Amino acid sequence: MKSHLVRKKLHSSWMLPLGLLAGNALAQDAAPAEPLAANKISLSVSPYVQHFNLEKDYEKVWLVGLEREHPDGRLDGIAVFRNSFAQPCLYFFPFGKVYHGILGVEPLSFKWTAGLLYGYVGEYQDRVPLNYKGFSPGVNVALAWQFSPEWSGQMTLAGSFLMFQLNLRLK
């Protein structure tokens, strides 16, 4: 019982700050801090995932993806990853937005994406909501920090885990 309370407290502790940052980002002007002349393409890799449920034995998760940021801040892209149950997965997100300079901090950004997830099949099909034969809707939110014009890092909240990503701008 104690483990359940610790897990619930850990999950709840992320929701309030994330909600406040999301509200701040949405209240800001939609234009990026530095207007883009062209689309930005970034390569994303995830070397580490922290699950909120510490009782289960999960497999190592990895992710490789491409993300496009349009001049108006819209996001779209695709990612392939191995889920917590060692299944290959795909996340295609045609919808998303990035808000730069949140809380008045220039390198800090808030992102959200929405799209289609495929890959939770067989005995794990109930691990994601609204799954139909491996296909389900996907929604992610993230906080990103721009280290340099080429490199950024982000923490993505996706369901029952927190994913740490590194992003390299290709274009």
mmCIF file of C-alpha atoms in Angstrom:
data_model
loop_
_atom_site.group_PDB
_atom_site.id
_atom_site.type_symbol
_atom_site.label_atom_id
_atom_site.label_comp_id
_atom_site.label_asym_id
_atom_site.label_seq_id
_atom_site.Cartn_x
_atom_site.Cartn_y
_atom_site.Cartn_z
ATOM 1 C CA MET A 1 0.000 0.000 0.000
ATOM 2 C CA LYS A 2 2.840 2.379 0.858
ATOM 3 C CA SER A 3 4.431 1.782 -2.560
ATOM 4 C CA HIS A 4 1.147 2.760 -4.234
ATOM 5 C CA LEU A 5 1.041 6.037 -2.267
ATOM 6 C CA VAL A 6 4.679 6.856 -3.137
ATOM 7 C CA ARG A 7 3.985 6.150 -6.822
ATOM 8 C CA LYS A 8 0.831 8.295 -6.763
ATOM 9 C CA LYS A 9 2.659 11.143 -5.006
ATOM 10 C CA LEU A 10 5.537 10.968 -7.532
ATOM 11 C CA HIS A 11 3.094 11.109 -10.464
ATOM 12 C CA SER A 12 1.065 13.941 -8.867
ATOM 13 C CA SER A 13 4.176 15.976 -8.081
ATOM 14 C CA TRP A 14 4.898 16.333 -11.828
ATOM 15 C CA MET A 15 1.375 17.365 -12.780
ATOM 16 C CA LEU A 16 1.166 20.730 -10.967
ATOM 17 C CA PRO A 17 4.450 22.241 -12.247
ATOM 18 C CA LEU A 18 3.793 20.903 -15.732
ATOM 19 C CA GLY A 19 0.267 22.343 -15.700
ATOM 20 C CA LEU A 20 1.572 25.748 -14.574
ATOM 21 C CA LEU A 21 4.219 25.800 -17.304
ATOM 22 C CA ALA A 22 1.693 24.709 -19.923
ATOM 23 C CA GLY A 23 -0.681 27.474 -18.846
ATOM 24 C CA ASN A 24 2.114 30.028 -19.026
ATOM 25 C CA ALA A 25 3.123 28.825 -22.480
ATOM 26 C CA LEU A 26 -0.425 28.921 -23.832
ATOM 27 C CA ALA A 27 -0.939 32.439 -22.454
ATOM 28 C CA GLN A 28 2.051 33.751 -24.405
ATOM 29 C CA ASP A 29 2.163 35.042 -27.936
ATOM 30 C CA ALA A 30 2.234 32.088 -30.333
ATOM 31 C CA ALA A 31 5.187 33.458 -32.336
ATOM 32 C CA PRO A 32 8.622 31.960 -31.584
ATOM 33 C CA ALA A 33 11.095 34.170 -29.700
ATOM 34 C CA GLU A 34 13.271 34.294 -32.814
ATOM 35 C CA PRO A 35 11.189 34.091 -36.016
ATOM 36 C CA LEU A 36 12.270 31.256 -38.288
ATOM 37 C CA ALA A 37 12.824 31.806 -41.974
ATOM 38 C CA ALA A 38 12.469 28.093 -42.730
ATOM 39 C CA ASN A 39 11.517 24.810 -41.104
ATOM 40 C CA LYS A 40 13.849 23.351 -38.496
ATOM 41 C CA ILE A 41 14.502 19.604 -38.636
ATOM 42 C CA SER A 42 15.840 17.876 -35.517
ATOM 43 C CA LEU A 43 17.026 14.365 -34.782
ATOM 44 C CA SER A 44 15.908 13.103 -31.358
ATOM 45 C CA VAL A 45 17.371 10.252 -29.327
ATOM 46 C CA SER A 46 16.357 9.039 -25.894
ATOM 47 C CA PRO A 47 18.964 7.304 -23.771
ATOM 48 C CA TYR A 48 16.879 7.042 -20.584
ATOM 49 C CA VAL A 49 13.291 6.631 -19.345
ATOM 50 C CA GLN A 50 12.051 6.827 -15.741
ATOM 51 C CA HIS A 51 8.834 4.928 -15.044
ATOM 52 C CA PHE A 52 6.446 6.112 -12.333
ATOM 53 C CA ASN A 53 5.471 2.541 -11.409
ATOM 54 C CA LEU A 54 8.593 1.239 -9.686
ATOM 55 C CA GLU A 55 7.099 -2.165 -8.855
ATOM 56 C CA LYS A 56 7.280 -3.591 -12.362
ATOM 57 C CA ASP A 57 10.288 -4.951 -14.214
ATOM 58 C CA TYR A 58 10.475 -2.986 -17.435
ATOM 59 C CA GLU A 59 12.745 -3.499 -20.397
ATOM 60 C CA LYS A 60 15.140 -0.753 -21.513
ATOM 61 C CA VAL A 61 13.364 1.832 -23.671
ATOM 62 C CA TRP A 62 15.062 3.699 -26.524
ATOM 63 C CA LEU A 63 13.780 6.197 -29.106
ATOM 64 C CA VAL A 64 15.009 7.726 -32.361
ATOM 65 C CA GLY A 65 12.892 10.345 -34.103
ATOM 66 C CA LEU A 66 12.685 13.269 -36.506
ATOM 67 C CA GLU A 67 10.810 16.441 -35.612
ATOM 68 C CA ARG A 68 9.990 19.398 -37.858
ATOM 69 C CA GLU A 69 9.328 22.842 -36.411
ATOM 70 C CA HIS A 70 7.524 25.182 -38.797
ATOM 71 C CA PRO A 71 8.137 28.957 -38.768
ATOM 72 C CA ASP A 72 4.853 29.494 -36.879
ATOM 73 C CA GLY A 73 5.842 27.022 -34.119
ATOM 74 C CA ARG A 74 3.789 24.048 -35.326
ATOM 75 C CA LEU A 75 5.434 20.644 -34.833
ATOM 76 C CA ASP A 76 5.148 17.348 -36.667
ATOM 77 C CA GLY A 77 7.285 14.265 -36.924
ATOM 78 C CA ILE A 78 7.813 10.576 -36.434
ATOM 79 C CA ALA A 79 9.607 8.429 -33.876
ATOM 80 C CA VAL A 80 10.463 4.754 -33.652
ATOM 81 C CA PHE A 81 11.073 3.277 -30.247
ATOM 82 C CA ARG A 82 11.188 0.127 -28.200
ATOM 83 C CA ASN A 83 8.512 0.166 -25.516
ATOM 84 C CA SER A 84 8.841 -1.012 -21.921
ATOM 85 C CA PHE A 85 7.831 -4.523 -22.986
ATOM 86 C CA ALA A 86 10.533 -4.868 -25.696
ATOM 87 C CA GLN A 87 8.077 -4.306 -28.559
ATOM 88 C CA PRO A 88 8.965 -2.155 -31.575
ATOM 89 C CA CYS A 89 6.697 0.910 -31.789
ATOM 90 C CA LEU A 90 5.999 3.910 -33.991
ATOM 91 C CA TYR A 91 4.635 7.349 -33.048
ATOM 92 C CA PHE A 92 3.489 9.574 -35.920
ATOM 93 C CA PHE A 93 2.504 13.085 -34.816
ATOM 94 C CA PRO A 94 1.044 15.443 -37.428
ATOM 95 C CA PHE A 95 -0.115 17.841 -34.704
ATOM 96 C CA GLY A 96 1.944 19.802 -32.205
ATOM 97 C CA LYS A 97 3.194 23.184 -31.091
ATOM 98 C CA VAL A 98 6.263 24.642 -29.411
ATOM 99 C CA TYR A 99 6.242 27.746 -27.205
ATOM 100 C CA HIS A 100 9.680 29.324 -26.815
ATOM 101 C CA GLY A 101 10.885 31.493 -23.951
ATOM 102 C CA ILE A 102 8.313 30.414 -21.381
ATOM 103 C CA LEU A 103 8.387 32.088 -17.970
ATOM 104 C CA GLY A 104 10.584 34.735 -19.602
ATOM 105 C CA VAL A 105 13.488 32.257 -19.805
ATOM 106 C CA GLU A 106 14.815 32.365 -23.372
ATOM 107 C CA PRO A 107 16.214 28.778 -23.622
ATOM 108 C CA LEU A 108 13.138 27.152 -21.998
ATOM 109 C CA SER A 109 10.350 25.804 -24.237
ATOM 110 C CA PHE A 110 7.104 23.906 -23.770
ATOM 111 C CA LYS A 111 6.027 21.406 -26.453
ATOM 112 C CA TRP A 112 2.984 19.248 -27.067
ATOM 113 C CA THR A 113 2.377 16.673 -29.780
ATOM 114 C CA ALA A 114 -0.573 14.495 -30.741
ATOM 115 C CA GLY A 115 -0.834 11.680 -33.204
ATOM 116 C CA LEU A 116 -1.080 7.948 -33.760
ATOM 117 C CA LEU A 117 0.810 5.312 -31.803
ATOM 118 C CA TYR A 118 1.357 1.766 -32.995
ATOM 119 C CA GLY A 119 2.991 -1.143 -31.234
ATOM 120 C CA TYR A 120 1.359 -2.164 -27.975
ATOM 121 C CA VAL A 121 0.076 -5.553 -29.099
ATOM 122 C CA GLY A 122 -0.716 -8.966 -27.669
ATOM 123 C CA GLU A 123 -0.712 -9.207 -23.900
ATOM 124 C CA TYR A 124 0.293 -5.516 -23.613
ATOM 125 C CA GLN A 125 -2.515 -4.043 -25.729
ATOM 126 C CA ASP A 126 -4.290 -2.759 -22.605
ATOM 127 C CA ARG A 127 -1.252 -0.711 -21.521
ATOM 128 C CA VAL A 128 -2.337 2.268 -23.647
ATOM 129 C CA PRO A 129 -5.874 3.695 -23.771
ATOM 130 C CA LEU A 130 -8.183 3.246 -26.768
ATOM 131 C CA ASN A 131 -5.931 0.610 -28.341
ATOM 132 C CA TYR A 132 -7.385 -1.175 -31.353
ATOM 133 C CA LYS A 133 -5.158 -3.901 -32.814
ATOM 134 C CA GLY A 134 -2.026 -1.989 -31.782
ATOM 135 C CA PHE A 135 -3.198 1.457 -32.925
ATOM 136 C CA SER A 136 -4.056 4.141 -30.366
ATOM 137 C CA PRO A 137 -4.027 7.928 -30.027
ATOM 138 C CA GLY A 138 -0.892 9.436 -28.532
ATOM 139 C CA VAL A 139 -0.365 12.740 -26.724
ATOM 140 C CA ASN A 140 2.902 13.971 -25.216
ATOM 141 C CA VAL A 141 4.020 17.129 -23.429
ATOM 142 C CA ALA A 142 7.616 18.202 -22.914
ATOM 143 C CA LEU A 143 9.884 20.837 -21.444
ATOM 144 C CA ALA A 144 12.945 21.596 -23.554
ATOM 145 C CA TRP A 145 16.160 23.509 -22.895
ATOM 146 C CA GLN A 146 18.217 24.957 -25.781
ATOM 147 C CA PHE A 147 21.921 24.448 -24.952
ATOM 148 C CA SER A 148 23.197 25.899 -28.250
ATOM 149 C CA PRO A 149 21.746 26.631 -31.700
ATOM 150 C CA GLU A 150 22.313 22.951 -32.606
ATOM 151 C CA TRP A 151 21.703 21.055 -29.331
ATOM 152 C CA SER A 152 18.771 20.851 -26.947
ATOM 153 C CA GLY A 153 17.507 18.469 -24.318
ATOM 154 C CA GLN A 154 13.979 17.726 -23.254
ATOM 155 C CA MET A 155 11.922 15.837 -20.695
ATOM 156 C CA THR A 156 8.814 14.306 -22.202
ATOM 157 C CA LEU A 157 5.890 13.195 -20.086
ATOM 158 C CA ALA A 158 4.207 10.332 -21.884
ATOM 159 C CA GLY A 159 1.671 8.298 -19.988
ATOM 160 C CA SER A 160 3.329 6.476 -17.119
ATOM 161 C CA PHE A 161 6.923 7.570 -17.668
ATOM 162 C CA LEU A 162 9.275 10.507 -18.078
ATOM 163 C CA MET A 163 11.570 10.312 -21.111
ATOM 164 C CA PHE A 164 14.862 12.209 -21.324
ATOM 165 C CA GLN A 165 15.823 13.176 -24.879
ATOM 166 C CA LEU A 166 18.696 14.855 -26.696
ATOM 167 C CA ASN A 167 17.912 16.758 -29.912
ATOM 168 C CA LEU A 168 20.325 17.713 -32.680
ATOM 169 C CA ARG A 169 19.241 20.313 -35.217
ATOM 170 C CA LEU A 170 19.990 19.011 -38.721
ATOM 171 C CA LYS A 171 18.585 21.913 -40.735
#
